[in-house]
Coordinates of C-alpha atoms and ligand atoms in Angstrom, one line a residue:
M1 CA 88.2 -52.7 57.2
R2 CA 86.2 -55.9 57.8
L3 CA 83.1 -55.9 60.1
R4 CA 84.8 -58.7 62.2
E5 CA 87.3 -56.1 63.4
L6 CA 84.5 -54.3 65.2
L7 CA 83.9 -57.3 67.4
D8 CA 87.0 -56.4 69.5
Y9 CA 85.1 -53.5 71.1
K10 CA 83.2 -53.9 74.4
N11 CA 80.3 -51.6 73.7
I12 CA 79.4 -49.9 70.5
V13 CA 77.1 -47.1 69.4
I14 CA 76.0 -46.8 65.8
Q15 CA 75.1 -43.3 64.7
C16 CA 73.2 -41.9 61.7
H17 CA 73.4 -38.3 60.5
D18 CA 70.8 -35.9 61.9
N19 CA 67.4 -36.1 60.1
P20 CA 68.3 -39.6 59.0
D21 CA 67.0 -40.8 55.7
A22 CA 66.1 -44.3 54.7
D23 CA 69.7 -45.2 53.5
A24 CA 71.2 -44.1 56.9
I25 CA 68.6 -46.0 58.8
A26 CA 69.0 -49.2 56.8
S27 CA 72.8 -49.1 56.9
G28 CA 72.8 -48.7 60.7
F29 CA 70.2 -51.5 61.0
G30 CA 72.4 -53.9 59.1
I31 CA 75.5 -53.2 61.3
Y32 CA 73.3 -53.4 64.4
L33 CA 72.0 -56.8 63.6
Y34 CA 75.5 -58.1 62.8
L35 CA 76.8 -56.9 66.2
K36 CA 73.8 -58.2 68.1
E37 CA 74.3 -61.6 66.5
N38 CA 77.8 -61.5 67.8
N39 CA 76.7 -60.6 71.3
I40 CA 78.2 -57.1 71.4
P41 CA 76.3 -54.6 73.5
V42 CA 75.1 -52.0 70.9
R43 CA 72.8 -49.0 70.5
F44 CA 71.6 -47.4 67.3
V45 CA 71.1 -43.6 67.6
Y46 CA 70.9 -40.2 66.0
G47 CA 70.8 -36.7 67.3
G48 CA 69.9 -33.3 65.9
D49 CA 66.9 -31.0 66.4
F50 CA 64.0 -33.3 65.6
P51 CA 63.1 -36.9 65.8
I52 CA 62.1 -38.7 62.5
H53 CA 58.8 -37.3 61.3
K54 CA 58.4 -38.1 57.6
S55 CA 55.6 -40.6 57.3
N56 CA 57.5 -43.1 55.1
L57 CA 60.4 -43.2 57.6
V58 CA 58.2 -43.6 60.6
L59 CA 56.5 -46.4 58.8
M60 CA 59.8 -48.0 57.8
K61 CA 61.1 -47.8 61.4
E62 CA 58.0 -49.3 62.9
S63 CA 57.1 -52.0 60.3
L64 CA 60.6 -53.3 60.0
N65 CA 61.3 -53.2 63.7
I66 CA 64.3 -51.0 63.5
P67 CA 65.5 -50.1 67.1
I68 CA 66.8 -46.6 66.2
E69 CA 66.6 -44.1 69.1
Y70 CA 66.5 -40.3 69.0
V71 CA 69.0 -39.1 71.7
K72 CA 70.4 -35.8 73.1
S73 CA 73.4 -37.4 74.7
I74 CA 75.0 -40.8 75.2
D75 CA 77.5 -42.4 77.6
I76 CA 80.9 -42.4 76.0
P77 CA 81.1 -45.7 74.1
D78 CA 84.1 -47.9 73.4
L79 CA 83.5 -47.4 69.7
L80 CA 81.2 -45.1 67.8
I81 CA 80.4 -46.0 64.2
T82 CA 78.9 -43.3 61.9
V83 CA 77.0 -44.7 59.0
D84 CA 76.1 -42.8 55.8
C85 CA 78.1 -39.9 57.3
Q86 CA 81.4 -38.9 58.8
Y87 CA 82.4 -38.1 62.4
K88 CA 82.3 -34.4 63.3
E89 CA 80.5 -33.4 60.1
G90 CA 78.0 -30.5 60.2
N91 CA 74.9 -32.6 60.1
V92 CA 76.2 -35.2 62.6
K93 CA 75.6 -34.4 66.2
Y94 CA 78.9 -34.6 68.1
F95 CA 79.2 -37.3 70.7
P96 CA 82.5 -38.0 72.4
A97 CA 83.8 -41.6 71.9
K98 CA 87.0 -43.6 72.7
N99 CA 87.3 -44.9 69.2
V100 CA 85.5 -44.0 66.0
A101 CA 84.8 -45.9 62.8
V102 CA 83.2 -44.5 59.6
I103 CA 81.1 -46.4 57.0
D104 CA 80.0 -44.0 54.3
H105 CA 79.5 -43.4 50.5
H106 CA 80.2 -39.7 50.4
K107 CA 83.6 -38.1 49.7
A108 CA 86.0 -37.7 52.6
S109 CA 85.3 -34.4 54.3
G110 CA 88.0 -34.5 56.9
T111 CA 90.6 -36.9 58.3
L112 CA 89.2 -40.4 58.6
P113 CA 89.8 -42.7 61.5
S114 CA 91.8 -45.8 60.6
L115 CA 88.6 -47.9 60.9
N116 CA 86.8 -46.8 57.8
V117 CA 85.0 -48.0 54.7
L118 CA 84.5 -45.0 52.4
K119 CA 83.3 -45.8 48.9
S120 CA 82.0 -42.7 47.1
N121 CA 81.4 -44.7 43.9
M122 CA 78.5 -46.6 45.5
G123 CA 74.9 -45.3 45.1
S124 CA 74.0 -45.9 48.7
C125 CA 75.6 -46.7 52.1
S126 CA 73.2 -49.7 52.2
T127 CA 75.2 -51.2 49.3
I128 CA 78.4 -50.9 51.3
V129 CA 76.8 -52.5 54.4
W130 CA 75.2 -55.2 52.3
Y131 CA 78.6 -56.0 50.8
L132 CA 80.4 -55.9 54.2
L133 CA 77.8 -58.3 55.7
K134 CA 78.2 -60.6 52.7
K135 CA 81.9 -60.8 53.3
E136 CA 81.3 -62.0 56.8
N137 CA 78.9 -64.6 55.5
F138 CA 76.0 -62.9 57.2
D139 CA 72.9 -63.9 55.1
V140 CA 70.9 -60.7 54.7
N141 CA 68.0 -62.6 53.1
K142 CA 67.3 -64.6 56.3
N143 CA 65.9 -61.4 57.8
T144 CA 63.2 -59.9 55.5
D145 CA 63.1 -56.7 57.6
L146 CA 66.7 -56.1 56.9
A147 CA 66.6 -57.0 53.3
T148 CA 63.6 -54.7 52.8
A149 CA 65.4 -51.8 54.7
L150 CA 68.5 -52.1 52.5
Y151 CA 66.5 -52.3 49.4
Y152 CA 64.6 -49.2 50.3
G153 CA 67.8 -47.5 51.3
L154 CA 69.3 -47.9 47.9
M155 CA 66.0 -47.2 46.2
T156 CA 65.5 -43.8 47.9
D157 CA 69.2 -42.8 47.5
T158 CA 69.2 -43.5 43.8
N159 CA 65.8 -42.1 42.8
G160 CA 64.0 -45.4 42.5
F161 CA 67.1 -47.2 41.1
T162 CA 67.5 -44.8 38.1
E163 CA 70.7 -43.3 39.4
L164 CA 72.7 -46.4 40.3
Y165 CA 76.5 -45.8 40.5
H166 CA 78.2 -49.2 40.8
P167 CA 77.6 -52.8 39.7
L168 CA 77.3 -53.7 43.4
D169 CA 74.3 -51.4 43.6
R170 CA 72.7 -53.5 40.8
D171 CA 73.7 -56.7 42.6
L172 CA 71.9 -55.5 45.8
R173 CA 68.8 -54.6 43.8
D174 CA 68.7 -57.9 42.0
T175 CA 69.4 -60.3 44.9
L176 CA 67.6 -59.0 48.0
K177 CA 64.5 -60.9 49.1
Y178 CA 62.5 -57.9 50.3
S179 CA 58.9 -57.5 51.2
K180 CA 57.1 -56.0 48.2
S181 CA 54.1 -54.9 50.2
S182 CA 56.2 -52.9 52.6
I183 CA 58.0 -51.1 49.9
Q184 CA 54.7 -50.3 48.3
S185 CA 53.4 -48.8 51.5
F186 CA 56.5 -46.7 52.0
R187 CA 56.4 -45.5 48.5
N188 CA 52.8 -44.4 48.8
S189 CA 53.6 -42.2 51.8
N190 CA 56.7 -40.7 50.5
L191 CA 55.5 -37.2 49.5
S192 CA 53.8 -34.8 51.8
L193 CA 51.5 -32.0 50.6
S194 CA 54.1 -29.4 51.7
E195 CA 56.7 -31.1 49.5
L196 CA 54.3 -31.0 46.6
K197 CA 54.1 -27.2 47.2
I198 CA 57.9 -27.0 47.3
A199 CA 58.0 -28.6 43.8
G200 CA 55.5 -26.1 42.5
E201 CA 57.3 -23.1 43.9
A202 CA 60.6 -24.3 42.5
L203 CA 59.3 -24.8 39.0
E204 CA 57.9 -21.3 39.0
K205 CA 61.4 -20.0 39.2
T206 CA 63.0 -22.2 36.5
H207 CA 66.1 -20.7 34.9
Y208 CA 66.5 -21.6 31.2
S209 CA 69.4 -21.2 28.8
K210 CA 68.2 -20.9 25.3
K211 CA 71.7 -21.3 23.9
Y212 CA 72.3 -24.7 25.6
R213 CA 68.6 -25.7 25.8
C214 CA 69.2 -26.4 29.4
G215 CA 66.9 -25.9 32.4
L216 CA 68.0 -25.3 35.9
V217 CA 65.8 -25.3 39.0
E218 CA 66.7 -24.6 42.6
V219 CA 64.6 -26.4 45.1
K220 CA 64.1 -25.5 48.8
P221 CA 65.4 -28.1 51.2
C222 CA 63.5 -31.3 50.4
D223 CA 63.6 -35.0 50.1
P224 CA 66.0 -35.9 47.3
N225 CA 63.2 -37.8 45.5
I226 CA 61.4 -34.5 44.9
L227 CA 64.4 -33.5 42.8
G228 CA 63.9 -36.5 40.5
I229 CA 60.2 -35.7 40.1
I230 CA 61.0 -32.1 39.2
S231 CA 63.7 -32.9 36.7
D232 CA 61.6 -35.5 35.1
M233 CA 58.8 -32.9 34.6
L234 CA 61.1 -30.2 33.4
L235 CA 62.6 -32.4 30.7
E236 CA 59.1 -32.8 29.2
V237 CA 59.1 -29.1 28.4
D238 CA 59.5 -28.2 24.7
G239 CA 63.0 -26.6 24.1
V240 CA 64.5 -28.4 27.2
D241 CA 67.1 -31.0 26.1
T242 CA 68.9 -31.3 29.4
C243 CA 68.0 -30.1 32.9
I244 CA 69.2 -30.0 36.5
A245 CA 67.3 -29.8 39.7
Y246 CA 69.3 -29.2 42.9
T247 CA 68.8 -28.5 46.6
L248 CA 71.1 -27.3 49.3
F249 CA 71.2 -29.4 52.5
N250 CA 73.5 -29.2 55.6
A251 CA 76.4 -31.1 54.2
G252 CA 76.2 -30.0 50.5
I253 CA 74.2 -30.0 47.4
K254 CA 72.1 -32.8 45.9
L255 CA 71.6 -32.8 42.1
S256 CA 69.3 -34.6 39.8
V257 CA 70.2 -34.4 36.1
R258 CA 68.2 -35.4 32.9
S259 CA 69.0 -35.5 29.2
C260 CA 67.0 -36.5 26.2
I261 CA 69.7 -36.0 23.6
K262 CA 72.5 -38.3 22.5
E263 CA 75.1 -35.5 22.7
V264 CA 74.7 -35.3 26.5
Q265 CA 74.8 -38.4 28.7
S266 CA 73.3 -37.5 32.1
N267 CA 75.7 -39.5 34.1
E268 CA 78.7 -37.9 32.4
F269 CA 77.1 -34.5 32.7
V270 CA 76.6 -34.8 36.5
E271 CA 80.2 -36.2 36.9
F272 CA 81.4 -33.0 35.2
L273 CA 79.3 -30.8 37.3
S274 CA 80.4 -32.4 40.6
D275 CA 84.1 -32.9 39.5
G276 CA 86.4 -32.5 42.5
L277 CA 83.5 -31.8 44.8
G278 CA 81.7 -35.1 45.2
S279 CA 80.5 -37.6 42.8
G280 CA 77.7 -38.7 40.5
G281 CA 76.3 -41.6 38.5
G282 CA 73.3 -43.1 36.8
H283 CA 72.1 -43.7 33.3
Y284 CA 72.4 -41.8 30.0
D285 CA 69.0 -40.3 30.5
K286 CA 68.8 -39.9 34.3
A287 CA 71.5 -39.4 36.8
G288 CA 72.1 -37.9 40.2
G289 CA 75.1 -36.5 42.2
Y290 CA 76.2 -34.4 45.0
M291 CA 78.7 -31.7 46.0
E292 CA 80.3 -31.6 49.4
R293 CA 79.9 -28.4 51.3
S294 CA 83.4 -28.4 52.8
L295 CA 84.9 -28.9 49.3
L296 CA 82.9 -26.0 47.9
D297 CA 84.2 -23.9 50.9
L298 CA 87.8 -24.8 49.9
M299 CA 87.0 -23.7 46.3
G300 CA 85.8 -20.3 47.7
V301 CA 82.1 -20.8 46.8
D302 CA 79.9 -19.2 49.4
F303 CA 77.3 -21.8 50.6
K304 CA 74.4 -19.4 49.8
Q305 CA 71.7 -19.7 47.2
K306 CA 73.0 -17.0 44.9
A307 CA 76.7 -18.1 44.9
V308 CA 75.8 -21.7 44.5
N309 CA 73.5 -20.9 41.6
G310 CA 76.2 -18.9 39.9
F311 CA 78.7 -21.7 40.4
I312 CA 76.4 -24.3 38.9
K313 CA 75.7 -22.0 35.9
K314 CA 79.4 -21.5 35.4
R315 CA 80.0 -25.3 35.3
I316 CA 77.1 -25.7 32.9
R317 CA 78.6 -23.1 30.6
E318 CA 82.0 -24.8 30.8
Y319 CA 80.4 -28.2 30.0
F320 CA 78.8 -26.9 26.8
E321 CA 81.5 -24.6 25.7
Y322 CA 84.7 -26.7 26.2
T323 CA 83.6 -30.0 24.9
K324 CA 84.3 -30.8 21.3
I325 CA 82.1 -33.3 19.5
I326 CA 83.6 -35.6 16.9
Q327 CA 81.7 -37.7 14.5
A328 CA 84.2 -40.3 13.4
G329 CA 84.6 -40.7 9.7
N330 CA 83.3 -37.2 9.3
S331 CA 85.8 -35.1 11.1
S332 CA 88.5 -32.7 10.1
E333 CA 90.8 -34.2 12.7
D334 CA 93.9 -35.6 11.0
L335 CA 96.0 -38.0 13.1
T336 CA 98.4 -39.0 10.4
Y337 CA 101.1 -36.7 11.7
S338 CA 100.7 -38.1 15.2
P339 CA 103.0 -40.8 16.7
V340 CA 102.4 -44.5 16.0
Y341 CA 101.9 -47.1 18.8
T342 CA 101.3 -50.8 18.9
K343 CA 99.7 -53.0 21.6
K344 CA 102.0 -54.7 24.1
S345 CA 101.5 -58.5 24.3
L346 CA 99.3 -58.5 27.4
L347 CA 97.5 -61.2 29.3
M348 CA 93.7 -61.1 29.3
G349 CA 90.9 -63.4 30.3
Y350 CA 88.3 -65.2 28.3
V351 CA 85.4 -67.5 29.3
D352 CA 83.6 -70.1 27.2
P353 CA 79.8 -69.7 28.0
A354 CA 79.4 -73.4 27.4
E355 CA 81.5 -74.1 30.5
M356 CA 79.1 -72.0 32.5
D357 CA 76.1 -73.8 31.0
L358 CA 74.9 -70.6 29.4
I359 CA 74.3 -71.8 25.8
G360 CA 70.8 -70.8 24.6
K361 CA 70.4 -68.3 27.4
T362 CA 70.2 -64.6 27.4
V363 CA 72.4 -63.2 30.1
T364 CA 73.4 -59.8 31.4
L365 CA 77.1 -59.2 31.6
R366 CA 77.8 -56.9 34.5
S367 CA 80.9 -54.9 35.2
I368 CA 81.9 -51.4 36.4
E369 CA 80.9 -49.7 33.2
G370 CA 77.4 -51.1 33.1
D371 CA 75.2 -54.0 32.0
I372 CA 75.1 -55.5 28.5
D373 CA 72.6 -58.1 27.5
V374 CA 73.9 -61.0 25.4
Y375 CA 72.4 -64.1 23.8
C376 CA 74.9 -66.9 24.4
D377 CA 75.4 -69.5 21.6
D378 CA 78.5 -71.5 20.7
S379 CA 79.9 -68.8 18.5
I380 CA 81.0 -66.4 21.2
Y381 CA 83.4 -66.0 24.1
I382 CA 83.2 -63.6 27.0
M383 CA 86.3 -61.5 27.2
I384 CA 87.7 -59.9 30.4
R385 CA 89.8 -56.8 29.9
S386 CA 92.7 -56.0 32.2
D387 CA 90.6 -53.3 33.9
G388 CA 87.8 -55.8 34.7
E389 CA 85.4 -54.9 31.9
I390 CA 83.7 -57.7 30.1
F391 CA 82.3 -57.9 26.6
P392 CA 81.3 -60.6 24.1
I393 CA 83.5 -61.5 21.2
K394 CA 82.9 -63.7 18.2
K395 CA 85.1 -66.8 18.3
A396 CA 86.3 -66.0 14.8
N397 CA 87.5 -62.6 15.8
F398 CA 89.0 -64.0 19.0
G399 CA 91.2 -66.2 16.8
K400 CA 92.5 -63.3 14.8
S401 CA 93.4 -61.1 17.8
F402 CA 94.3 -63.5 20.6
T403 CA 96.5 -66.5 21.3
I404 CA 95.4 -68.9 24.1
S405 CA 97.9 -69.2 27.0
D406 CA 98.6 -71.9 29.7
I407 CA 99.2 -69.3 32.4
P408 CA 96.5 -69.7 35.1
Y409 CA 94.1 -66.7 35.0
K410 CA 94.3 -64.1 37.8
F411 CA 91.7 -61.3 38.0
P412 CA 93.4 -57.9 38.5
G413 CA 90.5 -55.5 39.0
E414 CA 88.3 -54.3 41.8
Y415 CA 84.8 -55.6 41.0
E416 CA 84.7 -59.2 39.8
P417 CA 82.6 -59.2 36.7
S418 CA 79.6 -61.4 36.7
V419 CA 76.8 -62.7 34.5
K420 CA 73.1 -62.6 35.5
D421 CA 70.7 -65.2 34.2
A422 CA 67.8 -63.2 32.7
N423 CA 65.3 -65.8 33.8
S424 CA 66.3 -66.7 37.3
G425 CA 67.9 -63.4 38.1
Q426 CA 70.9 -65.3 39.7
L427 CA 74.4 -63.8 39.5
F428 CA 77.5 -65.8 38.8
S429 CA 81.1 -64.6 38.9
V430 CA 82.8 -65.4 35.6
I431 CA 86.3 -65.5 37.2
P432 CA 86.3 -69.2 38.3
Y433 CA 85.7 -70.1 34.6
A434 CA 88.3 -67.7 33.1
R435 CA 91.4 -68.8 31.1
S436 CA 94.3 -66.7 29.9
C437 CA 95.0 -65.4 26.4
I438 CA 97.5 -63.0 25.0
I439 CA 96.8 -60.2 22.5
S440 CA 98.4 -61.2 19.3
E441 CA 96.9 -58.4 17.2
T442 CA 99.4 -55.8 16.5
T443 CA 97.6 -53.3 14.2
P444 CA 99.4 -50.1 14.8
V445 CA 97.5 -46.9 15.7
Y446 CA 98.1 -43.2 15.4
A447 CA 97.4 -41.6 18.8
R448 CA 97.3 -38.0 20.0
R449 CA 97.2 -37.1 23.7
L450 CA 94.2 -34.9 24.4
N451 CA 94.5 -31.5 26.0
E452 CA 90.8 -30.9 25.6
R453 CA 87.5 -32.7 26.3
V454 CA 86.0 -34.5 23.3
K455 CA 83.0 -36.7 22.8
V456 CA 83.5 -39.2 20.0
F457 CA 80.7 -40.9 18.1
T458 CA 82.6 -43.9 16.6
V459 CA 81.7 -45.5 13.3
W460 CA 80.6 -48.5 15.3
D461 CA 78.2 -46.7 17.5
K462 CA 76.7 -43.5 16.2
E463 CA 74.2 -43.2 19.1
K464 CA 76.5 -43.3 22.1
Y465 CA 79.6 -41.2 22.5
T466 CA 82.8 -42.1 24.4
L467 CA 84.2 -39.2 26.4
G468 CA 87.9 -38.3 26.1
K469 CA 89.3 -36.2 28.9
P470 CA 92.6 -34.3 28.9
G471 CA 95.3 -37.0 29.3
D472 CA 93.3 -39.6 27.4
Y473 CA 94.2 -40.4 23.7
L474 CA 92.4 -39.9 20.5
A475 CA 93.4 -42.8 18.2
A476 CA 92.8 -44.4 14.8
K477 CA 94.2 -47.5 13.1
L478 CA 96.9 -46.8 10.5
D479 CA 94.8 -48.4 7.8
A480 CA 91.6 -46.4 8.8
P481 CA 92.8 -43.0 9.9
K482 CA 89.4 -41.5 9.8
E483 CA 87.8 -44.0 12.2
L484 CA 88.6 -42.2 15.4
F485 CA 88.1 -43.6 18.9
I486 CA 89.2 -42.9 22.4
I487 CA 91.6 -44.9 24.5
N488 CA 91.6 -43.9 28.2
K489 CA 94.8 -42.8 29.8
E490 CA 95.3 -45.9 32.1
T491 CA 94.5 -48.4 29.3
F492 CA 96.8 -46.5 26.9
Q493 CA 99.7 -46.5 29.3
S494 CA 99.3 -50.1 30.3
T495 CA 98.6 -51.6 26.8
Y496 CA 100.3 -49.5 24.2
E497 CA 104.0 -48.8 23.4
R498 CA 105.5 -46.3 21.0
K499 CA 106.8 -47.5 17.6
L500 CA 109.9 -45.4 17.0
C501 CA 109.9 -45.6 13.2
K502 CA 106.8 -45.5 11.2
E503 CA 108.4 -46.8 8.0
A504 CA 109.7 -49.9 9.8
I505 CA 106.1 -51.2 10.2
Ligands
MN1 MN1 73.1 -42.3 51.6

């Protein structure tokens, strides 16, 4: 769905979930200003039991001139757009409407109207709105109030940017021209004394597993930022390597996860915990996620403290019990009886940093998997894998593995990878500079399809594991059978083919 499709409706109401948070308010504000600019009669509302009372949100609403209204009922609009939530959800006051649209970053909880943008891999709904506005050439930065609101929306939904999910979240953070003083004043009125008390009470009842060195804290309904503060504090405790703080709210469970050991990456841990129920993301040390109440219901988990606590503990146990850790080069795993595969000759992309005027600069390569900082000199190229990931390669190695092709380059992925200039903070897409090349390297590999979860510390990176899930492949080159690594299912299926006879190689 494009925002311009909404301009066909005569009058529109934008609705946040009840007890709106900063992300919901910012998202609705963005859509509101777009519709206003296009002369569509529009209102921005929310329902529920109480009007906004948290001091940071009252301040946000007033200082950024956000025309959000607390209502008990509305006249039936031509179109109702729910932001940061879905129509007919438990925490969304029901208002009849002729047509409905949904813009949200949570998992689908029911049937969606055909007008929808649902991206649960984004850290905030503000990110989606920012992206939708950009696609309509609506310059968010011309309105500092809006830029500030969107920035604050992402900030509060991702625990102060530590739990970002998607590269677009990082793009938003890096490109908005927001008011620093406003953000500072919201930040300093974020916690109330009663919330501080909630944190204290929760910590008193910490569950601790000695076996897994994992702490678990259930927190009374609270602002999600409290969760981050609690989990940060818990991780400081001696004997706690990983920890989880969570809270139940109307529509589900919010989780904040921390880890200080290399055997557990927080973002991967929270993805495991919320698997099939919601989503999660963040960094190796800090991450956040949520579980959808309706999906917990489907799984037969009672939405009560005790049952939820039991469920989370069960998932923690599964995480630690059913994941095998492999140190490549030092493992008893023997792949030499496994089938042999070689790479198909696939088209990939490469970029010469000289053509982007990047020589002598330090840049951040940004793609779905994360950011990598690289110093550009004339000895490297930037490679674009078929799934959109980018990474640097030495020209000498490029020559060994790839052949340059004349076919014009076409990007196949979802998020166009970009580079960020470390000095100016500006982002540039690499796609316009990309040329095609073909994999010429044919080193065969042994590969075994995984039935289990494994974490592999490769010989190239002993600090950071790659996760293999059932369906992915554990592989090693024929000439280095101990140097194990993971190839994910999709990459394996699209890039490798079976060699029928080992001897023929
Ligand atoms: Mn949100």
